mmCIF file of C-alpha atoms in Angstrom:
data_model
loop_
_atom_site.group_PDB
_atom_site.id
_atom_site.type_symbol
_atom_site.label_atom_id
_atom_site.label_comp_id
_atom_site.label_asym_id
_atom_site.label_seq_id
_atom_site.Cartn_x
_atom_site.Cartn_y
_atom_site.Cartn_z
ATOM 1 C CA ASN A 1 52.855 -32.342 -3.193
ATOM 2 C CA ALA A 2 49.165 -31.986 -2.267
ATOM 3 C CA GLY A 3 47.549 -34.806 -4.302
ATOM 4 C CA VAL A 4 43.777 -34.665 -3.698
ATOM 5 C CA THR A 5 42.520 -31.787 -1.553
ATOM 6 C CA GLN A 6 39.034 -31.687 -0.072
ATOM 7 C CA THR A 7 37.348 -28.746 1.590
ATOM 8 C CA PRO A 8 35.928 -28.359 4.142
ATOM 9 C CA LYS A 9 37.228 -31.082 6.466
ATOM 10 C CA PHE A 10 34.237 -30.858 8.807
ATOM 11 C CA GLN A 11 30.748 -29.427 8.444
ATOM 12 C CA VAL A 12 27.516 -29.446 10.404
ATOM 13 C CA LEU A 13 24.290 -28.652 8.572
ATOM 14 C CA LYS A 14 20.644 -28.438 9.469
ATOM 15 C CA THR A 15 18.092 -30.509 7.596
ATOM 16 C CA GLY A 16 17.101 -28.746 4.386
ATOM 17 C CA GLN A 17 20.248 -26.654 4.047
ATOM 18 C CA SER A 18 22.378 -26.884 0.931
ATOM 19 C CA MET A 19 26.118 -27.266 0.661
ATOM 20 C CA THR A 20 28.862 -27.915 -1.870
ATOM 21 C CA LEU A 21 31.866 -30.087 -1.109
ATOM 22 C CA GLN A 22 34.961 -29.132 -3.041
ATOM 23 C CA CYS A 23 37.660 -31.406 -4.443
ATOM 24 C CA ALA A 24 40.791 -30.550 -6.403
ATOM 25 C CA GLN A 25 43.660 -32.700 -7.647
ATOM 26 C CA ASP A 26 47.041 -31.571 -8.899
ATOM 27 C CA MET A 27 48.152 -34.826 -10.562
ATOM 28 C CA ASN A 28 46.665 -34.135 -14.009
ATOM 29 C CA HIS A 29 44.341 -37.105 -13.613
ATOM 30 C CA ASN A 30 41.484 -37.626 -16.034
ATOM 31 C CA SER A 31 39.012 -39.483 -13.802
ATOM 32 C CA MET A 32 37.521 -38.257 -10.531
ATOM 33 C CA TYR A 33 35.110 -39.821 -8.038
ATOM 34 C CA TRP A 34 32.921 -39.041 -5.046
ATOM 35 C CA TYR A 35 32.276 -41.720 -2.405
ATOM 36 C CA ARG A 36 30.504 -41.839 0.902
ATOM 37 C CA GLN A 37 31.730 -44.027 3.765
ATOM 38 C CA ASP A 38 29.361 -45.344 6.378
ATOM 39 C CA PRO A 39 30.194 -47.825 9.161
ATOM 40 C CA GLY A 40 30.114 -51.441 7.994
ATOM 41 C CA MET A 41 29.351 -50.513 4.381
ATOM 42 C CA GLY A 42 32.738 -49.743 2.898
ATOM 43 C CA LEU A 43 32.837 -46.971 0.332
ATOM 44 C CA ARG A 44 29.898 -46.452 -1.995
ATOM 45 C CA LEU A 45 30.240 -44.525 -5.221
ATOM 46 C CA ILE A 46 27.977 -41.488 -5.525
ATOM 47 C CA TYR A 47 29.071 -39.996 -8.862
ATOM 48 C CA TYR A 48 32.117 -40.151 -11.044
ATOM 49 C CA SER A 49 33.635 -38.248 -13.937
ATOM 50 C CA ALA A 50 35.538 -40.426 -16.380
ATOM 51 C CA SER A 51 37.030 -37.380 -18.053
ATOM 52 C CA GLU A 52 36.604 -33.617 -18.161
ATOM 53 C CA GLY A 53 33.131 -32.767 -19.420
ATOM 54 C CA THR A 54 31.464 -36.049 -18.417
ATOM 55 C CA THR A 55 29.709 -37.197 -15.257
ATOM 56 C CA ASP A 56 27.859 -40.406 -14.444
ATOM 57 C CA LYS A 57 25.823 -41.795 -11.578
ATOM 58 C CA GLY A 58 27.275 -44.346 -9.238
ATOM 59 C CA GLU A 59 25.593 -46.644 -6.756
ATOM 60 C CA VAL A 60 23.947 -44.016 -4.502
ATOM 61 C CA PRO A 61 23.340 -40.773 -6.486
ATOM 62 C CA ASN A 62 19.967 -39.742 -5.050
ATOM 63 C CA GLY A 63 20.052 -36.393 -3.261
ATOM 64 C CA TYR A 64 23.357 -35.322 -4.825
ATOM 65 C CA ASN A 65 24.578 -33.423 -7.863
ATOM 66 C CA VAL A 66 28.088 -32.983 -9.210
ATOM 67 C CA SER A 67 30.014 -30.603 -11.417
ATOM 68 C CA ARG A 68 33.296 -31.282 -13.166
ATOM 69 C CA LEU A 69 34.392 -27.669 -13.247
ATOM 70 C CA ASN A 70 37.634 -28.362 -15.123
ATOM 71 C CA LYS A 71 40.209 -31.128 -15.202
ATOM 72 C CA ARG A 72 41.367 -30.361 -11.656
ATOM 73 C CA GLU A 73 38.093 -29.808 -9.819
ATOM 74 C CA PHE A 74 35.057 -31.974 -9.109
ATOM 75 C CA SER A 75 32.415 -30.697 -6.692
ATOM 76 C CA LEU A 76 29.560 -32.483 -4.918
ATOM 77 C CA ARG A 77 26.382 -30.611 -4.010
ATOM 78 C CA LEU A 78 23.679 -31.477 -1.525
ATOM 79 C CA GLU A 79 20.636 -29.399 -2.511
ATOM 80 C CA SER A 80 18.484 -30.166 0.528
ATOM 81 C CA ALA A 81 20.438 -32.028 3.177
ATOM 82 C CA ALA A 82 18.823 -34.936 5.035
ATOM 83 C CA PRO A 83 20.007 -36.749 8.189
ATOM 84 C CA SER A 84 20.572 -39.885 6.064
ATOM 85 C CA GLN A 85 23.345 -37.994 4.293
ATOM 86 C CA THR A 86 25.399 -37.780 7.487
ATOM 87 C CA SER A 87 28.581 -39.521 6.428
ATOM 88 C CA VAL A 88 32.242 -39.141 5.575
ATOM 89 C CA TYR A 89 32.704 -38.102 1.968
ATOM 90 C CA PHE A 90 35.817 -38.943 -0.011
ATOM 91 C CA CYS A 91 36.990 -37.622 -3.319
ATOM 92 C CA ALA A 92 39.399 -39.669 -5.419
ATOM 93 C CA SER A 93 41.187 -39.336 -8.726
ATOM 94 C CA CYS A 94 42.820 -41.713 -11.166
ATOM 95 C CA PRO A 95 44.970 -41.239 -14.281
ATOM 96 C CA GLU A 96 42.589 -43.300 -16.427
ATOM 97 C CA GLY A 97 39.707 -44.865 -14.535
ATOM 98 C CA TRP A 98 39.179 -47.805 -16.893
ATOM 99 C CA GLY A 99 42.576 -49.405 -16.325
ATOM 100 C CA ASN A 100 44.301 -51.035 -13.403
ATOM 101 C CA GLN A 101 45.649 -47.765 -12.105
ATOM 102 C CA PRO A 102 44.792 -47.117 -8.459
ATOM 103 C CA GLN A 103 42.665 -44.275 -7.238
ATOM 104 C CA HIS A 104 44.203 -41.576 -5.049
ATOM 105 C CA PHE A 105 42.060 -40.354 -2.160
ATOM 106 C CA GLY A 106 41.657 -37.117 -0.266
ATOM 107 C CA ASP A 107 41.427 -37.030 3.527
ATOM 108 C CA GLY A 108 37.647 -36.739 3.542
ATOM 109 C CA THR A 109 34.903 -34.344 4.612
ATOM 110 C CA ARG A 110 33.040 -35.290 7.767
ATOM 111 C CA LEU A 111 29.472 -34.077 7.356
ATOM 112 C CA SER A 112 26.801 -34.137 10.058
ATOM 113 C CA ILE A 113 23.206 -33.219 9.320
ATOM 114 C CA LEU A 114 20.975 -32.437 12.261
ATOM 115 C CA ALA B 1 28.920 -55.091 -11.343
ATOM 116 C CA GLN B 2 31.374 -56.793 -9.105
ATOM 117 C CA SER B 3 30.598 -57.679 -5.523
ATOM 118 C CA VAL B 4 33.297 -58.002 -2.907
ATOM 119 C CA THR B 5 33.143 -59.934 0.337
ATOM 120 C CA GLN B 6 35.573 -59.388 3.180
ATOM 121 C CA LEU B 7 35.227 -62.095 5.806
ATOM 122 C CA GLY B 8 35.384 -60.692 9.307
ATOM 123 C CA SER B 9 34.703 -57.072 10.137
ATOM 124 C CA HIS B 10 37.247 -57.127 12.971
ATOM 125 C CA VAL B 11 40.511 -59.008 13.365
ATOM 126 C CA SER B 12 42.641 -58.905 16.490
ATOM 127 C CA VAL B 13 46.220 -60.165 16.407
ATOM 128 C CA SER B 14 49.188 -60.126 18.745
ATOM 129 C CA GLU B 15 52.249 -58.124 17.819
ATOM 130 C CA GLY B 16 54.528 -60.402 15.802
ATOM 131 C CA ALA B 17 51.718 -62.755 14.738
ATOM 132 C CA LEU B 18 50.455 -63.436 11.224
ATOM 133 C CA VAL B 19 47.874 -61.065 9.795
ATOM 134 C CA LEU B 20 45.417 -62.672 7.362
ATOM 135 C CA LEU B 21 42.574 -60.680 5.814
ATOM 136 C CA ARG B 22 40.215 -62.427 3.425
ATOM 137 C CA CYS B 23 38.692 -61.049 0.228
ATOM 138 C CA ASN B 24 36.503 -62.827 -2.317
ATOM 139 C CA TYR B 25 35.046 -61.301 -5.477
ATOM 140 C CA SER B 26 32.166 -62.362 -7.669
ATOM 141 C CA SER B 27 33.361 -62.265 -11.277
ATOM 142 C CA SER B 28 34.423 -65.317 -13.253
ATOM 143 C CA VAL B 29 36.657 -63.084 -15.362
ATOM 144 C CA PRO B 30 39.816 -61.984 -13.532
ATOM 145 C CA PRO B 31 39.254 -58.366 -12.595
ATOM 146 C CA TYR B 32 41.580 -55.663 -11.355
ATOM 147 C CA LEU B 33 42.171 -56.126 -7.620
ATOM 148 C CA PHE B 34 43.409 -53.726 -4.976
ATOM 149 C CA TRP B 35 43.973 -53.536 -1.234
ATOM 150 C CA TYR B 36 43.776 -50.173 0.500
ATOM 151 C CA VAL B 37 44.520 -49.179 4.094
ATOM 152 C CA GLN B 38 42.828 -46.400 6.041
ATOM 153 C CA TYR B 39 44.309 -44.941 9.203
ATOM 154 C CA PRO B 40 42.042 -42.998 11.578
ATOM 155 C CA ASN B 41 40.790 -39.702 10.169
ATOM 156 C CA GLN B 42 42.636 -40.194 6.897
ATOM 157 C CA GLY B 43 41.825 -41.169 3.345
ATOM 158 C CA LEU B 44 42.607 -44.520 1.761
ATOM 159 C CA GLN B 45 46.140 -45.400 0.732
ATOM 160 C CA LEU B 46 47.051 -48.091 -1.767
ATOM 161 C CA LEU B 47 48.748 -51.137 -0.243
ATOM 162 C CA LEU B 48 49.046 -53.211 -3.402
ATOM 163 C CA LYS B 49 47.353 -54.098 -6.682
ATOM 164 C CA TYR B 50 47.048 -57.192 -8.846
ATOM 165 C CA THR B 51 48.347 -56.585 -12.353
ATOM 166 C CA SER B 52 48.141 -60.137 -13.770
ATOM 167 C CA ALA B 53 51.948 -60.300 -14.042
ATOM 168 C CA ALA B 54 52.219 -62.547 -10.985
ATOM 169 C CA THR B 55 49.744 -64.215 -8.668
ATOM 170 C CA LEU B 56 51.695 -63.205 -5.551
ATOM 171 C CA VAL B 57 51.777 -59.443 -5.206
ATOM 172 C CA LYS B 58 54.034 -57.585 -2.809
ATOM 173 C CA GLY B 59 52.973 -54.252 -1.391
ATOM 174 C CA ILE B 60 54.141 -51.646 1.038
ATOM 175 C CA ASN B 61 54.797 -52.169 4.763
ATOM 176 C CA GLY B 62 55.537 -55.905 4.339
ATOM 177 C CA PHE B 63 52.066 -56.860 3.083
ATOM 178 C CA GLU B 64 51.439 -59.259 0.235
ATOM 179 C CA ALA B 65 48.390 -60.778 -1.419
ATOM 180 C CA GLU B 66 47.837 -63.906 -3.485
ATOM 181 C CA PHE B 67 45.431 -64.033 -6.404
ATOM 182 C CA LYS B 68 43.677 -67.415 -6.713
ATOM 183 C CA LYS B 69 41.449 -67.565 -9.756
ATOM 184 C CA SER B 70 39.924 -70.945 -8.853
ATOM 185 C CA GLU B 71 38.799 -69.563 -5.492
ATOM 186 C CA THR B 72 38.010 -66.025 -6.738
ATOM 187 C CA SER B 73 40.069 -64.771 -3.818
ATOM 188 C CA PHE B 74 42.690 -62.134 -3.131
ATOM 189 C CA HIS B 75 43.651 -62.572 0.532
ATOM 190 C CA LEU B 76 46.055 -60.145 2.214
ATOM 191 C CA THR B 77 48.784 -61.326 4.580
ATOM 192 C CA LYS B 78 51.652 -60.011 6.644
ATOM 193 C CA PRO B 79 53.939 -62.482 8.421
ATOM 194 C CA SER B 80 54.555 -60.402 11.533
ATOM 195 C CA ALA B 81 52.135 -57.731 12.765
ATOM 196 C CA HIS B 82 53.391 -54.413 14.067
ATOM 197 C CA MET B 83 51.497 -51.952 16.245
ATOM 198 C CA SER B 84 51.493 -49.517 13.324
ATOM 199 C CA ASP B 85 49.390 -51.997 11.289
ATOM 200 C CA ALA B 86 46.311 -51.128 13.341
ATOM 201 C CA ALA B 87 43.952 -49.664 10.737
ATOM 202 C CA GLU B 88 40.986 -50.510 8.516
ATOM 203 C CA TYR B 89 41.679 -52.484 5.355
ATOM 204 C CA PHE B 90 39.566 -52.506 2.212
ATOM 205 C CA CYS B 91 39.580 -54.876 -0.720
ATOM 206 C CA ALA B 92 38.439 -53.302 -4.006
ATOM 207 C CA VAL B 93 37.665 -54.759 -7.413
ATOM 208 C CA SER B 94 36.931 -53.428 -10.870
ATOM 209 C CA ASP B 95 36.295 -55.011 -14.228
ATOM 210 C CA SER B 96 38.506 -54.307 -17.196
ATOM 211 C CA GLY B 97 37.094 -51.309 -19.034
ATOM 212 C CA ASP B 98 34.894 -50.282 -16.107
ATOM 213 C CA TYR B 99 35.547 -46.951 -14.459
ATOM 214 C CA LYS B 100 34.023 -48.015 -11.179
ATOM 215 C CA LEU B 101 35.604 -49.689 -8.148
ATOM 216 C CA SER B 102 33.539 -51.905 -5.842
ATOM 217 C CA PHE B 103 34.715 -51.950 -2.249
ATOM 218 C CA GLY B 104 34.298 -54.557 0.431
ATOM 219 C CA ALA B 105 32.851 -53.539 3.783
ATOM 220 C CA GLY B 106 36.291 -53.341 5.350
ATOM 221 C CA THR B 107 38.170 -55.191 8.103
ATOM 222 C CA THR B 108 39.441 -53.373 11.157
ATOM 223 C CA VAL B 109 42.711 -54.725 12.501
ATOM 224 C CA THR B 110 43.748 -54.240 16.098
ATOM 225 C CA VAL B 111 47.202 -55.272 17.286
ATOM 226 C CA ARG B 112 47.737 -56.386 20.875
ATOM 227 C CA ALA B 113 51.038 -55.737 22.580
#
């Protein structure tokens, strides 16, 4: 009964390093999302995938890339990490993102960039 | 795109007192509305959602929210706070047909014994 699984849970990087955050869901959901959470700013959408084979930019896409590997998996890549990308990253999924169905969230990846 | 305003970044209540968290959205067209709760070091969990079937929506853990179109509001309440209600609460809004959710900045609730 895993739901949305994110790996790793914690990571420390040096400026300029690259890293991929992994997300997998076992609920057969069509839509998947990546958010970042910063104090006092709520959650901001980085990228989303409405369905397998599609990806679109959200509010804060700069410095990130995504891959919808298959229906279950949606990864987020930082090509050259910057201190401004220190944040908590959440992956979410939804049966059909355009309706009133709620999103289901993972427990987050806490990323620090030195 | 929708914008969401949560009044008050921190709310402190006594155990047994009313919890009231305010949320206002920007659209003139009734959107889809949600409240989520986040406990420390966890992801967000759905508390309740507005489905347009009723203006008063009941959620988990004794919470409820009232949709008021004239005020573009969706405030969250709980009649009697419990220590376990200490968490951060987020209001979220999306437009019909839009894949994206817009979140408020969040309100942290502390409960005093």
